[in-house]
Coordinates of C-alpha atoms in Angstrom, one line a residue:
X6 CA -12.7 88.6 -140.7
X7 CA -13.2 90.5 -144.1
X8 CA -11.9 87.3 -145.5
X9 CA -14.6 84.9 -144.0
X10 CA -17.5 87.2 -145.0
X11 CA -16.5 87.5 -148.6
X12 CA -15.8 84.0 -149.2
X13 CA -19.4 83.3 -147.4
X14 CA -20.8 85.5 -149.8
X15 CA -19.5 84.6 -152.8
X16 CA -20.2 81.0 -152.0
X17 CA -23.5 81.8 -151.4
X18 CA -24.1 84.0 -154.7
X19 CA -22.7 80.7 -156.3
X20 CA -25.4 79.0 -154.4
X21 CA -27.8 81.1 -155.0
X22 CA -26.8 81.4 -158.7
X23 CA -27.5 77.6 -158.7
X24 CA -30.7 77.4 -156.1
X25 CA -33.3 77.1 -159.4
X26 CA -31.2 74.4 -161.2
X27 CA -31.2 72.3 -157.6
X28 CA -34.6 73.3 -157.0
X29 CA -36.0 71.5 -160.8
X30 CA -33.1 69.0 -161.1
X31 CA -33.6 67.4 -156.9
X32 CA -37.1 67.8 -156.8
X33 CA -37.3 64.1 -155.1
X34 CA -35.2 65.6 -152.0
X35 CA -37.2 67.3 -149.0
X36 CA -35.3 70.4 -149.8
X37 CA -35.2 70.2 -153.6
X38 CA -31.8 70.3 -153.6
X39 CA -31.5 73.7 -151.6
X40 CA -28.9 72.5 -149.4
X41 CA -26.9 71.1 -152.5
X42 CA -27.0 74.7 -154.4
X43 CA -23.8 76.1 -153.0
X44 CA -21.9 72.9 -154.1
X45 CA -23.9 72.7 -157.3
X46 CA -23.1 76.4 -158.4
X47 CA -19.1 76.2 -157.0
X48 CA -18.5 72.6 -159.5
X49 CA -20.7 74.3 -162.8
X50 CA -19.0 77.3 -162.7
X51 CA -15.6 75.9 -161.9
X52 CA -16.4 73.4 -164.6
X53 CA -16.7 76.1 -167.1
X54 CA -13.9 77.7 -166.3
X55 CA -11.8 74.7 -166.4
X56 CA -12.9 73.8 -169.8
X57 CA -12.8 77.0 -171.1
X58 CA -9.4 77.5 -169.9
X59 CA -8.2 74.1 -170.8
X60 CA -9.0 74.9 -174.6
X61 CA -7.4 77.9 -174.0
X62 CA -10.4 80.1 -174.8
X63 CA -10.2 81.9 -171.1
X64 CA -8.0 82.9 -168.3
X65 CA -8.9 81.5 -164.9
X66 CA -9.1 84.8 -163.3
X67 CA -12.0 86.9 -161.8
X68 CA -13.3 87.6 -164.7
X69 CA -14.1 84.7 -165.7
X70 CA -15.0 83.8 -162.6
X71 CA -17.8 86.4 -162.9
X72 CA -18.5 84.7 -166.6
X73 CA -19.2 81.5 -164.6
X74 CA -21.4 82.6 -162.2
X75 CA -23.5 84.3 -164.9
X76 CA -23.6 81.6 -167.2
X77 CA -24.8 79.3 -164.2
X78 CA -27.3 82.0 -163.5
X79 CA -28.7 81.7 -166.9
X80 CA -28.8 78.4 -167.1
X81 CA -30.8 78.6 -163.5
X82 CA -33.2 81.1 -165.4
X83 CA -33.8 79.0 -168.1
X84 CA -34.8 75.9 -166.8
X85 CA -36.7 77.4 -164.4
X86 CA -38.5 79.4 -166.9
X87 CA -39.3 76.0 -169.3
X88 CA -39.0 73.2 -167.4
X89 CA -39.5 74.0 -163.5
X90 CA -42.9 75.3 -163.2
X91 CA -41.8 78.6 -163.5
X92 CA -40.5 81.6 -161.2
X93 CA -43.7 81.7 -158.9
X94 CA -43.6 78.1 -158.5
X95 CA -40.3 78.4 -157.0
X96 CA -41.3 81.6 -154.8
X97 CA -44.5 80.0 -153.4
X98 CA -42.1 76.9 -152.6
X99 CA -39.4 79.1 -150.5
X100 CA -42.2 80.5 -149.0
X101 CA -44.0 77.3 -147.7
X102 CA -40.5 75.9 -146.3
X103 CA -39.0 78.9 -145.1
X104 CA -38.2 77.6 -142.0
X105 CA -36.3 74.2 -143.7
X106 CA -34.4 77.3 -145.8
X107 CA -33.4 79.2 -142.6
X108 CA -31.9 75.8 -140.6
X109 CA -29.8 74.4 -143.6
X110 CA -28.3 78.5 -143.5
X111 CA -28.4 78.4 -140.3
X112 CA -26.1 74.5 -140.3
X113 CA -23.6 76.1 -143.4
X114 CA -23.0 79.0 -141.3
X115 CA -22.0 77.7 -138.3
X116 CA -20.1 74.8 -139.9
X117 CA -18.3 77.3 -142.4
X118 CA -18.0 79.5 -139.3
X119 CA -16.6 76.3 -137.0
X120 CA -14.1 74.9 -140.6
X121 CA -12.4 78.9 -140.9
X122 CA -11.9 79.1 -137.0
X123 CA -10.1 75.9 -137.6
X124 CA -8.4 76.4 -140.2
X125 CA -7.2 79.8 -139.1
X126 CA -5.3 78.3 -136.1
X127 CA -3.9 75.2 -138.0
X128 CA -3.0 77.0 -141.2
X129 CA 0.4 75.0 -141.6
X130 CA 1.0 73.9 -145.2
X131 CA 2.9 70.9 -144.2
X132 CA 2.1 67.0 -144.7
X133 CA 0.7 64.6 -147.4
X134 CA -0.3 66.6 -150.2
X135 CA -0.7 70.1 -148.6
X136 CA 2.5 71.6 -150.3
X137 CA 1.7 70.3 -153.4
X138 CA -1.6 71.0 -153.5
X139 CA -0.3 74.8 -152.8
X140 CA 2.1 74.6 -155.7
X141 CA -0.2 73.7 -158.6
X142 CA -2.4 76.5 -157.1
X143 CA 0.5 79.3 -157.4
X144 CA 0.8 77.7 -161.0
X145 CA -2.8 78.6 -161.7
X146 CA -2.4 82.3 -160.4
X147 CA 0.8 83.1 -161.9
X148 CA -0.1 81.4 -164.7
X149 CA -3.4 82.3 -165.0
X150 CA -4.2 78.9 -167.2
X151 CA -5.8 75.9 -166.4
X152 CA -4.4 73.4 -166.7
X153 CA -1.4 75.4 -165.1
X154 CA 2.5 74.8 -166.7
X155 CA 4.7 72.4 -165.1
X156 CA 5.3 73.2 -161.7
X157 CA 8.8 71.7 -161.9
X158 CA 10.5 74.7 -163.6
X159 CA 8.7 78.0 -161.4

């Protein structure tokens, strides 16, 4: 149970870490993108990280992890400050469609909620490419690289 609530909230910091940038980059969508923030914050920062740790310039650890997130939060602080109308802009808009804010939680709760109780009771690492999947993963950790050494010799 400790697990599920701090993956939900460090998904959610991610989201919120990327809420402005969805906000003044889907501005066409009824939500502006708010919906999208979580997945939007998750792929820059893990982006960055990749990169970063591809050149060999970082580790892919929590540090940089941390690194990520703030960089995607100052990126988010940026455009909103120049390009998005600016922070009260983006306040008076959260608190016009509060109530469109509160479902789409609402929906990723539950349906993160429903995917972990799943997931918890069909946890097998077997079939298509589950195990290796799992492998390059262990690579990563023990590695601590991206991309990780051959898998073949651990």
């Amino acid at each position: 149970m400790i697990a599920f609530f701090t993956w939900y909230l460090l998904i959610t910091l991610f989201g919120l870490a990327a809420a402005p940038l969805a906000w003044s980059w889907l501005r066409w969508l009824p939500d502006r993108g708010w919906g999208l923030s979580r997945a939007l914050g998750w792929l820059l920062a893990g982006f960055l990280i990749w990169f970063l740790g591809s050149l060999g310039f970082a580790r892919v650890d929590r540090g940089s992890g941390i690194a990520g997130l703030l960089v995607v939060a100052a990126l988010s602080a940026v455009v909103v400050s120049r390009w998005g109308g600016g922070w009260g802009t983006l306040g008076a808009w959260l608190r016009r469609h509060r109530a469109l804010v509160l479902a789409e939680e609402i929906v990723f709760l539950a349906a993160f909620a429903l995917w972990t109780f799943y997931r918890a009771h069909d946890n097998a690492i077997a079939a298509t490419e589950k195990p290796m999947e799992f492998a390059f993963l262990n690579a990563i950790v023990a590695g601590g690289m991206a991309p990780p050494a051959t898998i073949a010799l651990r």
